Each structure stands twice: as structure tokens, then as C-alpha cells.
Short mmCIF file of C-alpha atoms in Angstrom, two decimals:
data_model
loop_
_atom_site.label_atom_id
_atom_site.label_comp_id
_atom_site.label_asym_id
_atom_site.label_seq_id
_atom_site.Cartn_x
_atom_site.Cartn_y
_atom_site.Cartn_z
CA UNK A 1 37.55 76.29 1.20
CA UNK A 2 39.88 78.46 -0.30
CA UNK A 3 38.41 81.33 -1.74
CA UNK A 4 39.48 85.55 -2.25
CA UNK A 5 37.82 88.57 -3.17
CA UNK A 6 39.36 91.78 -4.65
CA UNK A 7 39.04 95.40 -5.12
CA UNK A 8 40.42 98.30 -6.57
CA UNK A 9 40.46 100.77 -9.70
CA UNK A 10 42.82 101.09 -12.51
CA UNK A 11 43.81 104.78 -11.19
CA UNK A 12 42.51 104.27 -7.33
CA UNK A 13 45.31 104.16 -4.54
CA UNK A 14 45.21 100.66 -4.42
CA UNK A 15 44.27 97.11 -5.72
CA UNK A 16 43.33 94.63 -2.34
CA UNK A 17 43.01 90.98 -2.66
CA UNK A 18 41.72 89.37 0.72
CA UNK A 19 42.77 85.29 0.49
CA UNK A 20 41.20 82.87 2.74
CA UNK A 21 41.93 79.40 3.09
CA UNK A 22 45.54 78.52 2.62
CA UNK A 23 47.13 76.78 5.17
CA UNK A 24 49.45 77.57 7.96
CA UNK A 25 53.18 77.28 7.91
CA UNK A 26 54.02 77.99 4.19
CA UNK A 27 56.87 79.96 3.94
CA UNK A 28 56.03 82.77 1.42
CA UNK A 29 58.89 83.89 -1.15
CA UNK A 30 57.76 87.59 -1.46
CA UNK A 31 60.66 87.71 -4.42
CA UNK A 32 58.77 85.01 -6.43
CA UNK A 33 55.32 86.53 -6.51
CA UNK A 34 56.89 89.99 -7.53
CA UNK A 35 58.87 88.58 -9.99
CA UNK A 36 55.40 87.32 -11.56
CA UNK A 37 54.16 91.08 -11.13
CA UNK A 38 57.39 92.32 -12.72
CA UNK A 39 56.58 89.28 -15.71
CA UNK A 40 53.14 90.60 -16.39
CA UNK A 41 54.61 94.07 -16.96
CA UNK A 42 56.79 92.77 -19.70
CA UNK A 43 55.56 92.01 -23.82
CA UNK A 44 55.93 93.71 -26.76
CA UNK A 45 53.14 95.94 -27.27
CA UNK A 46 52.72 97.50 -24.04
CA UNK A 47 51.61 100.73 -23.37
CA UNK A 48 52.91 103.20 -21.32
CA UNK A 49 51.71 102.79 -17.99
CA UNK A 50 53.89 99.92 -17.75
CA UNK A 51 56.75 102.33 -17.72
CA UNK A 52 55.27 104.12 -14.99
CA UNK A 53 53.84 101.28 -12.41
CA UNK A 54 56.75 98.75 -10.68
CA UNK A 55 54.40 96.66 -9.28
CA UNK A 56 55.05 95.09 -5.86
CA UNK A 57 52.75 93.47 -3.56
CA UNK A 58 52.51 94.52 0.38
CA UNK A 59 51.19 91.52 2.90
CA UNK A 60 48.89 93.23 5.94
CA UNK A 61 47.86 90.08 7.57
CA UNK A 62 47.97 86.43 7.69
CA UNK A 63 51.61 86.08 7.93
CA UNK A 64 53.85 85.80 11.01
CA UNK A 65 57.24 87.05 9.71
CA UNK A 66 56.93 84.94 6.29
CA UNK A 67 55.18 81.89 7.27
CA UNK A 68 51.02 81.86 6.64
CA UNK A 69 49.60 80.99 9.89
CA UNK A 70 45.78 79.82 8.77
CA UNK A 71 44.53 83.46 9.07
CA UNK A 72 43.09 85.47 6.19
CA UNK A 73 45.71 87.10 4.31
CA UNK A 74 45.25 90.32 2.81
CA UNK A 75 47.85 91.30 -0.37
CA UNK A 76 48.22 95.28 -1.46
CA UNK A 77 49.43 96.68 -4.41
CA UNK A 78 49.71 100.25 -4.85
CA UNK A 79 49.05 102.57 -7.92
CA UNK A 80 51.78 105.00 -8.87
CA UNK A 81 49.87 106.68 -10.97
CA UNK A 82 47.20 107.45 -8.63
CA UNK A 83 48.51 110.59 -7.82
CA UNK A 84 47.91 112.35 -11.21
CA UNK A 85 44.41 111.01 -10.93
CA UNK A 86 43.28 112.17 -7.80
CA UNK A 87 41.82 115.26 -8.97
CA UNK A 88 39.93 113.89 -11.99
CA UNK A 89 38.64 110.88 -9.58
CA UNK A 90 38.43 112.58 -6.14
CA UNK A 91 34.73 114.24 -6.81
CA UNK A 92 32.33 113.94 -8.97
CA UNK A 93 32.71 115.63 -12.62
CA UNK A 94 30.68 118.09 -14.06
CA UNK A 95 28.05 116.94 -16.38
CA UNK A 96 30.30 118.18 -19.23
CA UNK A 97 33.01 116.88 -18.39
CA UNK A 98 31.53 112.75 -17.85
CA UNK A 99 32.27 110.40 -20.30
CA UNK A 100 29.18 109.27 -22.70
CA UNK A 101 30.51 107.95 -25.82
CA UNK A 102 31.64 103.80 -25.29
CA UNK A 103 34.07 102.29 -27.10
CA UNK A 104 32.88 99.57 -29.19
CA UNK A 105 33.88 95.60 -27.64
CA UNK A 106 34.43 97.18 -24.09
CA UNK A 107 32.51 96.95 -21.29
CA UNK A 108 31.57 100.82 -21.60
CA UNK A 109 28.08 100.62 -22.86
CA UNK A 110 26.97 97.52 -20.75
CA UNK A 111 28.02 99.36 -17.51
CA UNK A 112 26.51 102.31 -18.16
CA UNK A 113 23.20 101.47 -18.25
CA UNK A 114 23.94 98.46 -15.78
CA UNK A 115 24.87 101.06 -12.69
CA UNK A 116 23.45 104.31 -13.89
CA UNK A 117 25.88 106.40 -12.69
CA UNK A 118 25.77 108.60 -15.49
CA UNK A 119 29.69 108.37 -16.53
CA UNK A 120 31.34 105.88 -18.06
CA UNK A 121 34.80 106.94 -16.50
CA UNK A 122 33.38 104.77 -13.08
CA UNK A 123 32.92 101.80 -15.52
CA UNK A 124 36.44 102.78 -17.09
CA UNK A 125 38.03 102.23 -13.86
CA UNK A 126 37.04 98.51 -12.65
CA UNK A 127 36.86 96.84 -16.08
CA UNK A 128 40.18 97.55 -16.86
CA UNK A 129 43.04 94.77 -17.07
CA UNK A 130 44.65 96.57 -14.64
CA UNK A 131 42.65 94.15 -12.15
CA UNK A 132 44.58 91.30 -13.29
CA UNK A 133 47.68 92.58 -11.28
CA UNK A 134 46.65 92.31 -8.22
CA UNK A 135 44.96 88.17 -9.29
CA UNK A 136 48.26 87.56 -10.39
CA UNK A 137 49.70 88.23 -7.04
CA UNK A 138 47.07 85.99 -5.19
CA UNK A 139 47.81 83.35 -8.29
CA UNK A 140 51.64 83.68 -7.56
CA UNK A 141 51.45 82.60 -3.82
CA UNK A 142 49.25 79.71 -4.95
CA UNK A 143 51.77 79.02 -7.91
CA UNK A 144 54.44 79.50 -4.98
CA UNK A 145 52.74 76.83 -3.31
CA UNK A 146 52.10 74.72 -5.68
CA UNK A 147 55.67 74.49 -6.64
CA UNK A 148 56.29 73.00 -3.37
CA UNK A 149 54.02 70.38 -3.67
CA UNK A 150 55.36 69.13 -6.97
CA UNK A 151 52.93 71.10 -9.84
CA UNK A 152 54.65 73.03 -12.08
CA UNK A 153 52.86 75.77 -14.47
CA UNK A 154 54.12 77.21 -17.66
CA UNK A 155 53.10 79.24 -20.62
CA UNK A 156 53.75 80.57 -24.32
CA UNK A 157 52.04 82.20 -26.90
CA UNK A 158 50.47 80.32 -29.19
CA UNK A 159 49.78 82.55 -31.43
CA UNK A 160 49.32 86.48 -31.98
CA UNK A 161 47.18 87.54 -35.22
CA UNK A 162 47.65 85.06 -38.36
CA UNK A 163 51.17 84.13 -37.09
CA UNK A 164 51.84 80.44 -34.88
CA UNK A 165 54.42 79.79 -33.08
CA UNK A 166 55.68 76.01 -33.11
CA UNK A 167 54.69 73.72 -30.29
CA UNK A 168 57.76 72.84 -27.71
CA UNK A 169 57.92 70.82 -24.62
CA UNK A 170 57.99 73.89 -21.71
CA UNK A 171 59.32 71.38 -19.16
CA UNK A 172 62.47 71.20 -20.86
CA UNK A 173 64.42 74.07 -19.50
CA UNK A 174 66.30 75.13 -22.33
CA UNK A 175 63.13 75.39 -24.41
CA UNK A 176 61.14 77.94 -21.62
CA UNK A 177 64.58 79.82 -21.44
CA UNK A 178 64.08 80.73 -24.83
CA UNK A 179 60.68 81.78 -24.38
CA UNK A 180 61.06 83.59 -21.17
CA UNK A 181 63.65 85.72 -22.85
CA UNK A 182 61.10 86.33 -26.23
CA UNK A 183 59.42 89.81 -26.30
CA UNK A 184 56.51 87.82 -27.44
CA UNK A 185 56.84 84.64 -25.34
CA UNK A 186 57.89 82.75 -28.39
CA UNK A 187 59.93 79.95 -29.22
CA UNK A 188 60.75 80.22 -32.50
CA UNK A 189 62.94 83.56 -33.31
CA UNK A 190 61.66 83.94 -37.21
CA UNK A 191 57.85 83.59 -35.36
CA UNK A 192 59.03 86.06 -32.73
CA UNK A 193 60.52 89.12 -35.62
CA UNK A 194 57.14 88.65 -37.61
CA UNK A 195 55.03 89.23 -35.11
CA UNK A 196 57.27 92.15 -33.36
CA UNK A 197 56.59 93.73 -37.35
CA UNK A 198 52.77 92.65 -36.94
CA UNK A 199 52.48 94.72 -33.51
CA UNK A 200 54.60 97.65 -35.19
CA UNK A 201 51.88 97.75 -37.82
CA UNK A 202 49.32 97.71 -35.90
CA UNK A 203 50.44 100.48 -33.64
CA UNK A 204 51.46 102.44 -36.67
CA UNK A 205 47.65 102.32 -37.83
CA UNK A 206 46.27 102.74 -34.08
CA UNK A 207 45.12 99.43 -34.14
CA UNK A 208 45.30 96.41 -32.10
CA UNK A 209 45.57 92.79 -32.62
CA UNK A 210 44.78 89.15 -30.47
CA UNK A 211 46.11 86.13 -30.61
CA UNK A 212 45.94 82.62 -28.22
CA UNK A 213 48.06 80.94 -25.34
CA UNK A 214 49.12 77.62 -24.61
CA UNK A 215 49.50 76.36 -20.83
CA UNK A 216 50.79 73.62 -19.39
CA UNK A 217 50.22 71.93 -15.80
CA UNK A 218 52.87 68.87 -14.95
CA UNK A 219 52.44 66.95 -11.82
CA UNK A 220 49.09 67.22 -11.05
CA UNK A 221 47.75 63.47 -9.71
CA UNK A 222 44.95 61.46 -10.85
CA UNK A 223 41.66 61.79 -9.26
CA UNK A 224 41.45 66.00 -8.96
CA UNK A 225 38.36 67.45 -10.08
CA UNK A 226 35.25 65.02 -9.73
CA UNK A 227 32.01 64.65 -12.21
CA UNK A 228 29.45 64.18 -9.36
CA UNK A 229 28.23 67.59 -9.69
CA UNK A 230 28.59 69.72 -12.71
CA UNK A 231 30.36 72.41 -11.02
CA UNK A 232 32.70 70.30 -9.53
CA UNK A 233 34.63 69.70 -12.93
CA UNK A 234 38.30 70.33 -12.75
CA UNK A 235 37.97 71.35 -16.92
CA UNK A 236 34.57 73.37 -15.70
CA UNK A 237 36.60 75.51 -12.94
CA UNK A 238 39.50 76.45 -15.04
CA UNK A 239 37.18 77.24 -18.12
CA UNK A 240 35.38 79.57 -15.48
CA UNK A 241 38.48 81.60 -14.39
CA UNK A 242 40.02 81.99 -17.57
CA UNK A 243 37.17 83.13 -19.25
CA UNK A 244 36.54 85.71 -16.60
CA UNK A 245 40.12 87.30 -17.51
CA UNK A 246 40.14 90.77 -19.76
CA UNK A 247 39.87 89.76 -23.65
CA UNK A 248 39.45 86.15 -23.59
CA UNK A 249 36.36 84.95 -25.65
CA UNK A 250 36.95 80.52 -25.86
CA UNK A 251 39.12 78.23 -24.25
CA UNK A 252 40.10 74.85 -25.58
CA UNK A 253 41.29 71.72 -23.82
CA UNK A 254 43.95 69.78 -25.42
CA UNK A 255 42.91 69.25 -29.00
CA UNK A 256 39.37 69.17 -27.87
CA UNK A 257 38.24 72.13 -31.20
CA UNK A 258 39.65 69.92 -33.53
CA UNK A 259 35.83 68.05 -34.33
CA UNK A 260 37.45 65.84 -37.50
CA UNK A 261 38.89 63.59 -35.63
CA UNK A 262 37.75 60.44 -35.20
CA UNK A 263 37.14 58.87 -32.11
CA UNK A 264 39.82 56.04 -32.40
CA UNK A 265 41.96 59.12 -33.28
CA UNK A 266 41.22 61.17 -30.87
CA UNK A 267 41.01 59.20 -27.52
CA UNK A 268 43.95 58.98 -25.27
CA UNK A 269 44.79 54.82 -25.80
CA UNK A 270 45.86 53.96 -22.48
CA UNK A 271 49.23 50.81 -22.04
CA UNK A 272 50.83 49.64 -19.04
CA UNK A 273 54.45 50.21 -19.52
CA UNK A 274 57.56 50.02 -17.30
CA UNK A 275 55.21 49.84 -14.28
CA UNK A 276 53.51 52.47 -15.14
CA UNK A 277 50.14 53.49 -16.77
CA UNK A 278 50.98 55.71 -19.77
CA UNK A 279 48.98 57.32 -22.96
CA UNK A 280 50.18 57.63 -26.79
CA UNK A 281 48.37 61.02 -27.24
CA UNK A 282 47.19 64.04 -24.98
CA UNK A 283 44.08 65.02 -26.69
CA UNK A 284 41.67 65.15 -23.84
CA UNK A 285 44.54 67.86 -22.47
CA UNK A 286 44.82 65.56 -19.13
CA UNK A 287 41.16 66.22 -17.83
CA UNK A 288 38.52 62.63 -18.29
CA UNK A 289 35.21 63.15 -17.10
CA UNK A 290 36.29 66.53 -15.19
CA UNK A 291 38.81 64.48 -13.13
CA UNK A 292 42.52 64.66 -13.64
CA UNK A 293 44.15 61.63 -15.18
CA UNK A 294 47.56 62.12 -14.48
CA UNK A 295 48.97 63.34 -17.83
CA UNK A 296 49.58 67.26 -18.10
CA UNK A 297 46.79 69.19 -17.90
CA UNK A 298 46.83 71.73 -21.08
CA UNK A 299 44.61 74.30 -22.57
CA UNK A 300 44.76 77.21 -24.99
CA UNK A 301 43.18 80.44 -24.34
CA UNK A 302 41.93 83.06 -27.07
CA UNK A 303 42.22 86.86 -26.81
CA UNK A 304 40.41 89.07 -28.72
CA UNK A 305 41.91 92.35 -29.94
CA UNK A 306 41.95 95.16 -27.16
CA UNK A 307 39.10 97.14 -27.89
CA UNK A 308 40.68 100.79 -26.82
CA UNK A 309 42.02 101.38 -30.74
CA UNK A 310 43.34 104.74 -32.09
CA UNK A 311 41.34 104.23 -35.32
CA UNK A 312 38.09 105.82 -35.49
CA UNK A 313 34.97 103.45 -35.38
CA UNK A 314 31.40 104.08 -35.70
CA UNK A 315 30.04 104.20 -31.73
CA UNK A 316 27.06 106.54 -29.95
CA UNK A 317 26.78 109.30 -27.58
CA UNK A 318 24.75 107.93 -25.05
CA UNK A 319 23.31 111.08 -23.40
CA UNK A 320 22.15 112.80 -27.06
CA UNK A 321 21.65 109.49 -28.82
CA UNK A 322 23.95 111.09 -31.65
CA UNK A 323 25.90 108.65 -34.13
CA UNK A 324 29.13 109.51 -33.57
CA UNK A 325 32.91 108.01 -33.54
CA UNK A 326 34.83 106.22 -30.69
CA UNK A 327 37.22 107.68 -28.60
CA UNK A 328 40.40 106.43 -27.30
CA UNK A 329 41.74 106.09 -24.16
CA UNK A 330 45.66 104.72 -22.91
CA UNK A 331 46.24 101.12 -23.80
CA UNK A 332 48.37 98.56 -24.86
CA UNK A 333 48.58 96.94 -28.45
CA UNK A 334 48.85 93.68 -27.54
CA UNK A 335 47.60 92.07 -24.86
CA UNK A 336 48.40 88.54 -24.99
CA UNK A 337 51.91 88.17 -24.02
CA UNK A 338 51.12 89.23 -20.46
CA UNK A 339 48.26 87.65 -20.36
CA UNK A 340 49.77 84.76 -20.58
CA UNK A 341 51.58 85.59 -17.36
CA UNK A 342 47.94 86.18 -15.37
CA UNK A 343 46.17 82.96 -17.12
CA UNK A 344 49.80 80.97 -15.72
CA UNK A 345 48.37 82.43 -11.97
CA UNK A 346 44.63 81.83 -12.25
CA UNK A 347 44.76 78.70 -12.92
CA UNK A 348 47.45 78.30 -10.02
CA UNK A 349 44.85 79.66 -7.68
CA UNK A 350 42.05 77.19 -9.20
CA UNK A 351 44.09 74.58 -9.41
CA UNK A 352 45.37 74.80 -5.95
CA UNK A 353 41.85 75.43 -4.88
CA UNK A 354 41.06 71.85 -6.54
CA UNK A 355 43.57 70.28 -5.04
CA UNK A 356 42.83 71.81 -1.13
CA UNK A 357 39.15 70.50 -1.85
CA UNK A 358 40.65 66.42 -2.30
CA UNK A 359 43.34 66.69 0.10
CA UNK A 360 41.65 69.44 2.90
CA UNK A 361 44.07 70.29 4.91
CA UNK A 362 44.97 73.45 7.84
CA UNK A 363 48.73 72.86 7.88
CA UNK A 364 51.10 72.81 5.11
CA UNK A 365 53.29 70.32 5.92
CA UNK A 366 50.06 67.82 6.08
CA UNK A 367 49.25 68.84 2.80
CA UNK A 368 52.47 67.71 1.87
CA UNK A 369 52.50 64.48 3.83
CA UNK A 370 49.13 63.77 2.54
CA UNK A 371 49.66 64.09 -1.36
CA UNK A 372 53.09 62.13 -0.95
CA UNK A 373 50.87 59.52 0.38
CA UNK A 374 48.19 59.22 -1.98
CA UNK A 375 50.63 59.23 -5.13
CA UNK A 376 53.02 56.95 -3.66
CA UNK A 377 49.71 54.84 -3.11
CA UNK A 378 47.90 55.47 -7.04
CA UNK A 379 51.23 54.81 -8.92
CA UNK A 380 52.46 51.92 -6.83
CA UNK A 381 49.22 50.02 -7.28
#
């Protein structure tokens, strides 16, 4: 079973992801997962330690040369700006010195009283989004892998704020060119300048601002995922690992929030066409009964506003129970144009995870060999 834990802290030496599971004799492109680190770094609305960290991921074991060889792998990336933390994080601080006030919609106030350490700095430094570098590293070499097996996974922003961008096919090259090269991950350039002005505000104020983000899965066959057991649903999985990312509050599978529909409207009418089986609509976003049904698999995921904000809300110190305002700490604006980057690499890693769970497999190339098989043998049937 595929499967990784990681560790880390936003200003600690080093983020560590230990993967276990993948198969032997995949020959990793160490340029392709840091080009998804270097991706993540990039969106309007950054803050400044993005200027600071060039993420790049070290591989300590589970690779001979570049090639997996069955053994856990274990992925490193390293902090540059641990070394103007060391002395704040190195010992404990002084009572006056720990951190008691939590800002409001973070995970401040929860950990606090959850671990009882007595400073909110050692919550600070785990619930940060700076965990999602080092997941999308282990989502990259699954999205690496995928690739090779025929599964493509792409993103956009949806929308950021009031402000929706239109709805394009991603597959079509010269449609994700012009996203890839949007500050905003947008395809339409009007969309893209009144949002860049929306962020501007917004920063201007010391405020911040969400938004949602549309991905799409292509080449996925039918029959991943199963509804024998509740958490063996391909919809249930992915719902589970985007949810756990920074900021996201609801996901939605293909038009499945829209509840006016009817239900002649809003199934998925299936024809036998050209010798194949084909669909007039997506609306079930390519998952039936938490099974895959061969269509693209697509889902939209919903960021709140970053709750670090400049502007001063009502919060609590903790330690003298006095009402008080929030304080800030360093973060970005806007967080959902490289978010969209991690949510394009978890669900790589669940998706890949899925798909190691119908076809098991030790070696790559059987992996291969056995997917060939099976969709030569569903779509010639």
C-alpha cells in the first residue's frame, strides 16, 4: 500500500517526507518535481518568504542512481530561512517572550490548549502552509509517475474573491499555456488585471482574500475507486486530502452544489458512439458510485481567506484572559494560486495510491503492462 508520512516546521532545518510503496524501476525526473516546487512558489500575492526559499528537494534513499528500487524513499527539503530562526527556536523562550494572543480562523487557539505547551509559536510552526512544500514534492513524483502511465493532471483558478474566471478545456495546450503564464492562473486576461487590482486592495488594507480551484484528471480508466466500503470511495479519498490542505473549507465534484437541477438534467446520459461508450454532460465530475467511469475526473476546491491579516480584529490573550486585538505574523495575501499547484499533487499521490490498490504491483514496468491490458480489454469490449 502506498502510503508517506512527513515532518518538519515552517522555520526548522528541514521538511522530511518518508514514501513507501512505489514501485521499483521508475526512473525519477528530479527536474520535474522541482519545477512543481519552483510552481508553488509562484502567484500574485505572495509574501516574502517566497523571495527568500528556492525550494529543491534532496532524495536520501530508495533510489539507485535515479531509478526507485521498491525501498522506502525518503525526500528532503531544506529551509533557508532557518538560519535566522535558530536562536528564537533553538531553546525555550522566556515566559514573556511566548506567544498568547491567537489569531482569529487559525489554528492558534485550538493548539494551544490541544498540546499545552504554553506558546503558541510551537503551534505557529507545524500549521503553517509551509507543510505543503514538502506534499507537493511527494505529489510530484506520483504526478511524475502518473504521467507515464497515461493520467494527466491540471489546474486553474476558478475564482479569487467575487471575480470568475471562464471555464476552458486545460487539455488543450494552448489554453494551459495561457494559464501557466497568468500571475493568477487565469485564462481570461480582463479576469486576470481585476483580480491582480483585487489583491492590490487587499494588501493595501492588510487584508486578505479566497477564492476556488478547478482540477482536472484525463485518462484515468473505469473501475478505480470501489463502493464496497465507504472508505474505499475514489470521490471519498480525494475529498479527504484536499480538505486536509491549509485554507480549504468544501470541495465540489463536477456540478455536484448545483441542487436545482433536475435529475434528467443532471445525470450523465450515457450513448454508444463510434465504438465507444460516451456521455453528453460531466456532472457527476467522472466519479459513479465512488468508482471512476472513464470521463475526467474534476472537482473544485474552496479557500478561505488567510487568516494572518494586517487589520486589527477583536481576539484574546490567553494567559490574562484580556480582550484584546490580533496580531500579525508574515504571510501571503492570496493563497489560492499556489494552492492550486499543491491540490494538482495531492490528488496525484491519492490518485496514484487508487490506482496501485486495483492494479498492485512491485515493478513499474508491470504496472504499465498491466493497465495497458485492462484498458485495451474495457474499451475493446
Amino acid at each position: 500500500m502506498l502510503r508517506f508520512l512527513d515532518a518538519g516546521e515552517s522555520h526548522g532545518k528541514a521538511l522530511i517526507a518518508i514514501i513507501e510503496g512505489l514501485p521499483s524501476n521508475f526512473n525519477i525526473d528530479m527536474n520535474y518535481i522541482n519545477k512543481e516546487l519552483k510552481r508553488r512558489q509562484r502567484g500574485y500575492g505572495r509574501g516574502s518568504r517566497m523571495s527568500l526559499e528556492q525550494d529543491k528537494v534532496e532524495f536520501w534513499s530508495g533510489l539507485r542512481g535515479i531509478k526507485t528500487t521498491g525501498n522506502p524513499i525518503t525526500m528532503v527539503i531544506f529551509n533557508r530561512d532557518y538560519e535566522n530562526w535558530i536562536d528564537i527556536l533553538g531553546n525555550e523562550a522566556e515566559e514573556d517572550k511566548k506567544i498568547k494572543i491567537p489569531r482569529p480562523g487559525h489554528g492558534d487557539m485550538v493548539g494551544y490548549f490541544k498540546y499545552g505547551t504554553g506558546d503558541i509559536r510551537d503551534v505557529i510552526e507545524r500549521t503553517s502552509a509551509r507543510e505543503t512544500a514538502i506534499r507537493t514534492a511527494v505529489g510530484a513524483l506520483c504526478k511524475n509517475m502518473l504521467e507515464e502511465l497515461g493520467i494527466l493532471i491540471r489546474s486553474k483558478v476558478n475564482s479569487i474573491g467575487e471575480f470568475y474566471d471562464e471555464a476552458v478545456n486545460m487539455f488543450e495546450d494552448v489554453n494551459y499555456n495561457l494559464i501557466e503564464q497568468s500571475e493568477v492562473r487565469c485564462y481570461n486576461k480582463e479576469t486576470e488585471q481585476i483580480i491582480k487590482r483585487e489583491i492590490d486592495i487587499c494588501k493595501e488594507s492588510g487584508n486578505t482574500i479566497g477564492g476556488s480551484i478547478f482540477i482536472s484528471v484525463k485518462g484515468i480508466p473505469i473501475g478505480v475507486g470501489s463502493y464496497t466500503q465507504w472508505d474505499k470511495k475514489l470521490d471519498a479519498a480525494l475529498s479527504y486530502a484536499v480538505m486536509s490542505v491549509q485554507g480549504i473549507k468544501a470541495v465540489e465534484f463536477g456540478n455536484g452544489l448545483n441542487c436545482f437541477m433536475r435529475g434528467s438534467d443532471f445525470n450523465d446520459e450515457i450513448a454508444y458512439k463510434d465504438g465507444k461508450i460516451t456521455r453528453s454532460s460531466n456532472n457527476s465530475g467522472g466519479i459513479e458510485a465512488g468508482v471512476s467511469n472513464g470521463e475526467n475526473i474534476e472537482l473544485k476546491a474552496y479557500m478561505k481567506p488567510i487568516p494572518t491579516i494586517r487589520k486589527s480584529i477583536g481576539s484574546v490573550n490567553l494567559k490574562t484572559k484580556e480582550n484584546v486585538l490580533n496580531r500579525y505574523e508574515r504571510s501571503d495575501v492570496c493563497g489560492v494560486v499556489p494552492a492550486s499547484i499543491v491540490i494538482e499533487n495531492i490528488c496525484a499521490y491519492e490518485i496514484l495510491k487508487q490506482i496501485l490498490t486495483k492494479f498492485p504491483s512491485d515493478d513499474f514496468n508491470e504496472l504499465r503492462k498491466n493497465i495497458y491490458d485492462y484498458r485495451r480489454e474495457v474499451y475493446t469490449k
